[in-house]
Tab-separated table of C-alpha atoms in Angstrom:
chain	number	residue	atom	x	y	z
A	947	UNK	CA	0.000	0.000	0.000
A	948	UNK	CA	1.175	3.491	-0.773
A	949	UNK	CA	0.131	4.623	2.684
A	950	UNK	CA	2.442	2.128	4.364
A	951	UNK	CA	5.255	3.179	2.029
A	952	UNK	CA	4.722	6.845	2.908
A	953	UNK	CA	4.812	6.059	6.629
A	954	UNK	CA	8.029	4.089	6.260
A	955	UNK	CA	9.650	6.846	4.202
A	956	UNK	CA	8.683	9.485	6.763
A	957	UNK	CA	10.055	7.403	9.612
A	958	UNK	CA	13.349	6.846	7.794
A	959	UNK	CA	13.635	10.566	7.067
A	960	UNK	CA	13.337	11.304	10.779
A	961	UNK	CA	15.920	8.649	11.590
A	962	UNK	CA	18.261	10.059	8.939
A	963	UNK	CA	17.937	13.624	10.212
A	964	UNK	CA	18.679	12.574	13.777
A	965	UNK	CA	21.661	10.533	12.620
A	966	UNK	CA	22.925	13.477	10.571
A	967	UNK	CA	22.564	15.755	13.583
A	968	UNK	CA	24.557	13.365	15.763
A	969	UNK	CA	27.324	12.987	13.171
A	970	UNK	CA	27.445	16.760	12.646
A	971	UNK	CA	27.781	17.435	16.367
A	972	UNK	CA	30.596	14.893	16.652
A	973	UNK	CA	32.399	16.394	13.657
A	974	UNK	CA	32.111	19.932	15.026
A	975	UNK	CA	33.494	19.075	18.439
A	976	UNK	CA	36.195	16.948	16.823
A	977	UNK	CA	37.350	20.022	14.894
A	978	UNK	CA	37.228	22.225	17.975
A	979	UNK	CA	39.549	20.002	20.003
A	980	UNK	CA	42.481	20.224	17.531
A	981	UNK	CA	41.991	23.984	17.242
A	982	UNK	CA	42.331	24.417	21.002
A	983	UNK	CA	45.276	22.020	21.125
A	984	UNK	CA	46.968	23.986	18.347
A	985	UNK	CA	46.729	27.171	20.429
A	986	UNK	CA	48.634	25.525	23.251
A	987	UNK	CA	51.139	23.677	21.092
A	988	UNK	CA	52.112	26.518	18.767
A	989	UNK	CA	52.317	29.490	21.113
A	990	UNK	CA	52.706	28.220	24.651
A	991	UNK	CA	56.221	26.989	23.903
A	992	UNK	CA	57.359	30.420	22.730
A	993	UNK	CA	55.737	32.129	25.705
A	994	UNK	CA	57.485	29.737	28.072
A	995	UNK	CA	60.817	30.511	26.406
A	996	UNK	CA	60.196	34.257	26.796
A	997	UNK	CA	59.383	33.817	30.469
A	998	UNK	CA	62.544	31.770	31.012
A	999	UNK	CA	64.730	34.436	29.374
A	1000	UNK	CA	63.154	37.263	31.361
A	1001	UNK	CA	63.360	35.294	34.606
A	1002	UNK	CA	67.048	34.625	34.019
A	1003	UNK	CA	67.758	38.283	33.246
A	1004	UNK	CA	66.004	39.290	36.454
A	1005	UNK	CA	68.469	37.162	38.435
A	1006	UNK	CA	71.509	38.838	36.882
A	1007	UNK	CA	72.778	42.223	38.024
A	1008	UNK	CA	71.830	45.019	35.635
A	1009	UNK	CA	75.454	45.776	34.791
A	1010	UNK	CA	76.950	42.392	35.593
A	1011	UNK	CA	78.013	39.746	33.083
A	1012	UNK	CA	76.300	36.399	32.720
A	1013	UNK	CA	77.949	33.334	34.168
A	1014	UNK	CA	78.676	30.422	31.808
A	1015	UNK	CA	75.773	28.470	33.263
A	1016	UNK	CA	73.412	31.428	32.864
A	1017	UNK	CA	74.551	31.874	29.285
A	1018	UNK	CA	73.722	28.256	28.507
A	1019	UNK	CA	70.283	28.572	30.094
A	1020	UNK	CA	69.587	31.756	28.109
A	1021	UNK	CA	70.801	30.152	24.868
A	1022	UNK	CA	68.598	27.119	25.485
A	1023	UNK	CA	65.499	29.277	26.012
A	1024	UNK	CA	66.363	31.377	22.967
A	1025	UNK	CA	66.777	28.281	20.785
A	1026	UNK	CA	63.375	26.997	21.878
A	1027	UNK	CA	61.815	30.270	20.792
A	1028	UNK	CA	63.799	30.424	17.547
A	1029	UNK	CA	62.853	26.897	16.504
A	1030	UNK	CA	59.167	27.490	17.238
A	1031	UNK	CA	58.409	30.350	14.862
A	1032	UNK	CA	54.693	30.227	14.095
A	1033	UNK	CA	53.930	33.868	13.315
A	1034	UNK	CA	55.206	36.134	10.560
A	1035	UNK	CA	56.280	38.862	13.027
A	1036	UNK	CA	58.415	36.630	15.248
A	1037	UNK	CA	61.708	36.672	13.256
A	1038	UNK	CA	62.275	40.417	13.817
A	1039	UNK	CA	62.423	40.368	17.662
A	1040	UNK	CA	64.344	37.089	17.577
A	1041	UNK	CA	66.927	38.697	15.309
A	1042	UNK	CA	67.279	41.649	17.696
A	1043	UNK	CA	67.824	39.289	20.628
A	1044	UNK	CA	70.464	37.340	18.746
A	1045	UNK	CA	72.219	40.508	17.575
A	1046	UNK	CA	72.576	41.918	21.102
A	1047	UNK	CA	73.098	38.616	22.893
A	1048	UNK	CA	76.878	38.879	23.130
A	1049	UNK	CA	76.701	42.409	24.545
A	1050	UNK	CA	73.966	41.289	26.932
A	1051	UNK	CA	76.175	38.494	28.266
A	1052	UNK	CA	78.927	41.060	28.900
A	1053	UNK	CA	76.589	43.255	30.963
A	1054	UNK	CA	75.841	46.058	28.451
A	1055	UNK	CA	72.823	48.033	29.820
A	1056	UNK	CA	71.682	49.155	26.347
A	1057	UNK	CA	71.788	45.591	25.042
A	1058	UNK	CA	69.840	44.527	28.108
A	1059	UNK	CA	67.131	47.128	27.429
A	1060	UNK	CA	66.842	46.184	23.759
A	1061	UNK	CA	66.724	42.483	24.611
A	1062	UNK	CA	63.981	42.990	27.200
A	1063	UNK	CA	61.911	44.973	24.703
A	1064	UNK	CA	62.416	42.293	22.050
A	1065	UNK	CA	61.408	39.498	24.440
A	1066	UNK	CA	58.306	41.419	25.527
A	1067	UNK	CA	57.409	42.011	21.872
A	1068	UNK	CA	57.904	38.324	21.096
A	1069	UNK	CA	55.573	37.382	23.935
A	1070	UNK	CA	52.982	39.914	22.780
A	1071	UNK	CA	53.056	38.480	19.261
A	1072	UNK	CA	52.390	34.980	20.580
A	1073	UNK	CA	49.653	36.148	22.943
A	1074	UNK	CA	47.949	37.958	20.078
A	1075	UNK	CA	48.201	34.810	17.986
A	1076	UNK	CA	46.624	32.833	20.812
A	1077	UNK	CA	43.824	35.384	21.028
A	1078	UNK	CA	43.170	35.120	17.295
A	1079	UNK	CA	43.214	31.318	17.455
A	1080	UNK	CA	40.884	31.402	20.434
A	1081	UNK	CA	38.466	33.620	18.525
A	1082	UNK	CA	38.633	31.208	15.615
A	1083	UNK	CA	37.848	28.294	17.917
A	1084	UNK	CA	34.955	30.212	19.457
A	1085	UNK	CA	33.654	31.085	15.999
A	1086	UNK	CA	33.889	27.436	15.035
A	1087	UNK	CA	32.018	26.480	18.183
A	1088	UNK	CA	29.273	29.031	17.555
A	1089	UNK	CA	28.959	27.960	13.932
A	1090	UNK	CA	28.770	24.358	15.033
A	1091	UNK	CA	26.157	25.163	17.634
A	1092	UNK	CA	24.031	26.964	15.051
A	1093	UNK	CA	24.538	24.070	12.659
A	1094	UNK	CA	23.332	21.585	15.248
A	1095	UNK	CA	20.428	23.890	16.100
A	1096	UNK	CA	19.501	24.106	12.413
A	1097	UNK	CA	19.596	20.334	12.055
A	1098	UNK	CA	17.546	19.949	15.229
A	1099	UNK	CA	15.000	22.445	13.891
A	1100	UNK	CA	14.882	20.552	10.604
A	1101	UNK	CA	14.278	17.310	12.472
A	1102	UNK	CA	11.580	19.025	14.553
A	1103	UNK	CA	9.796	20.400	11.483
A	1104	UNK	CA	10.081	17.058	9.722
A	1105	UNK	CA	8.614	15.401	12.812
A	1106	UNK	CA	5.703	17.854	12.869
A	1107	UNK	CA	5.014	17.249	9.185
A	1108	UNK	CA	5.261	13.492	9.697
A	1109	UNK	CA	2.884	13.577	12.671
A	1110	UNK	CA	0.356	15.688	10.758
A	1111	UNK	CA	0.560	13.356	7.780
A	1112	UNK	CA	0.285	10.285	10.006
A	1113	UNK	CA	-2.705	11.796	11.778
A	1114	UNK	CA	-4.488	12.569	8.509
A	1115	UNK	CA	-3.605	9.319	6.782
A	1116	UNK	CA	-3.797	6.809	9.650
A	1117	UNK	CA	-5.125	8.135	12.959
A	1118	UNK	CA	-8.208	9.959	11.684
A	1119	UNK	CA	-9.286	7.081	9.396
A	1120	UNK	CA	-8.919	4.640	12.298
A	1121	UNK	CA	-10.977	6.937	14.515
A	1122	UNK	CA	-13.647	7.136	11.804
A	1123	UNK	CA	-13.751	3.350	11.450
A	1124	UNK	CA	-13.997	2.974	15.227
A	1125	UNK	CA	-16.828	5.523	15.352
A	1126	UNK	CA	-18.748	3.627	12.653
A	1127	UNK	CA	-18.350	0.329	14.525
A	1128	UNK	CA	-19.549	1.888	17.786
A	1129	UNK	CA	-22.508	3.499	15.997
A	1130	UNK	CA	-23.608	0.160	14.539
A	1131	UNK	CA	-23.340	-1.465	17.938
A	1132	UNK	CA	-25.652	1.246	19.262
A	1133	UNK	CA	-28.198	0.631	16.522
A	1134	UNK	CA	-27.250	3.370	14.049
A	1135	UNK	CA	-27.232	1.072	11.056
A	1136	UNK	CA	-27.169	3.934	8.536
A	1137	UNK	CA	-23.777	5.203	9.733
A	1138	UNK	CA	-21.030	4.901	7.122
A	1139	UNK	CA	-17.337	5.776	6.831
A	1140	UNK	CA	-16.945	9.246	5.337
A	1141	UNK	CA	-14.228	11.837	4.926
A	1142	UNK	CA	-12.814	14.491	2.634
A	1143	UNK	CA	-9.447	14.706	0.899
A	1144	UNK	CA	-8.547	11.146	1.793
A	1145	UNK	CA	-5.651	9.087	0.429
A	1146	UNK	CA	-6.578	6.478	-2.149
A	1147	UNK	CA	-5.714	3.638	0.219
A	1148	UNK	CA	-8.063	5.001	2.875
A	1149	UNK	CA	-10.799	5.518	0.281
A	1150	UNK	CA	-10.435	1.885	-0.752
A	1151	UNK	CA	-10.720	0.720	2.868
A	1152	UNK	CA	-13.739	2.962	3.491
A	1153	UNK	CA	-15.406	1.680	0.332
A	1154	UNK	CA	-14.883	-1.935	1.364
A	1155	UNK	CA	-16.257	-1.337	4.860
A	1156	UNK	CA	-19.279	0.578	3.539
A	1157	UNK	CA	-20.054	-2.185	1.026
A	1158	UNK	CA	-19.910	-4.792	3.790
A	1159	UNK	CA	-22.260	-2.694	5.932
A	1160	UNK	CA	-24.645	-2.233	2.997
A	1161	UNK	CA	-24.749	-5.976	2.395
A	1162	UNK	CA	-25.323	-6.691	6.067
A	1163	UNK	CA	-28.110	-4.109	6.237
A	1164	UNK	CA	-29.723	-5.514	3.096
A	1165	UNK	CA	-29.811	-8.987	4.625
A	1166	UNK	CA	-31.271	-7.637	7.842
A	1167	UNK	CA	-34.012	-5.706	6.032
A	1168	UNK	CA	-35.042	-8.563	3.687
A	1169	UNK	CA	-38.281	-10.143	5.136
A	1170	UNK	CA	-38.458	-13.912	5.524
A	1171	UNK	CA	-40.540	-15.655	2.796
A	1172	UNK	CA	-43.957	-16.985	4.053
A	1173	UNK	CA	-44.305	-20.733	4.431
A	1174	UNK	CA	-46.280	-22.437	1.620
A	1175	UNK	CA	-48.684	-25.382	1.914
A	1176	UNK	CA	-46.142	-27.735	0.413
A	1177	UNK	CA	-43.590	-26.628	2.994
A	1178	UNK	CA	-46.036	-27.275	5.806
A	1179	UNK	CA	-46.921	-30.662	4.347
A	1180	UNK	CA	-43.302	-31.575	4.089
A	1181	UNK	CA	-42.796	-30.674	7.711
A	1182	UNK	CA	-45.877	-32.720	8.667
A	1183	UNK	CA	-44.572	-35.788	6.848
A	1184	UNK	CA	-41.252	-35.557	8.641
A	1185	UNK	CA	-42.921	-35.212	12.051
A	1186	UNK	CA	-43.110	-38.609	13.850
A	1187	UNK	CA	-46.526	-39.748	15.124
A	1188	UNK	CA	-46.725	-40.822	18.710
A	1189	UNK	CA	-49.017	-43.881	19.308
A	1190	UNK	CA	-50.368	-44.956	22.626
A	1191	UNK	CA	-49.602	-48.517	23.649
A	1192	UNK	CA	-52.674	-50.713	23.968
A	1193	UNK	CA	-53.255	-52.621	27.146
């Protein structure tokens, strides 16, 4: 029946929309996690290197030279920052640090000032990059949330349409059939299945039920044929005669 096919198609559409919504939500959050991890991986390393260089410089006298151990620690932090260039503006402050590094190790105040400014600038560049990446992740999250909301709304509207169609095609016809059966039980033998704008399958069912009710009513209204003389005689011949026993 076409009605059964329509019901199955509607149910599968709802299942498909819900499955699509679930897959979309998983995909969105799966993309958000790498974006957040990228923020930490790409910029946190450079920020940590900047903090290490500034912390080391704070331990050294303003006009005093660096000890060999302090020089190695500073070089190690600088190399971590230099090998982790992720932004286009990072090479400039790194070049300034490298240019004045020898003078800084010897205790030159001007080299110290320039190096501090370059390290602060390098940290600012990475923090700005983290802010931009964070905004991108938030934008991705908002877009994903709206996408999931749109899919949920689509599933909701499809469900409403499916329920309305199911009500018109299945529920209301069943209620009409039930009402006709109850009416006939209560003696309303003229009650028939009716409706407007019905699917062809429902019309066929209504027609079959109405024809059955018409036939039943016709049999009920047909009077029984009167008994003829030959019928009575036939009955009389088949009736046994009771005889009294003689003493």
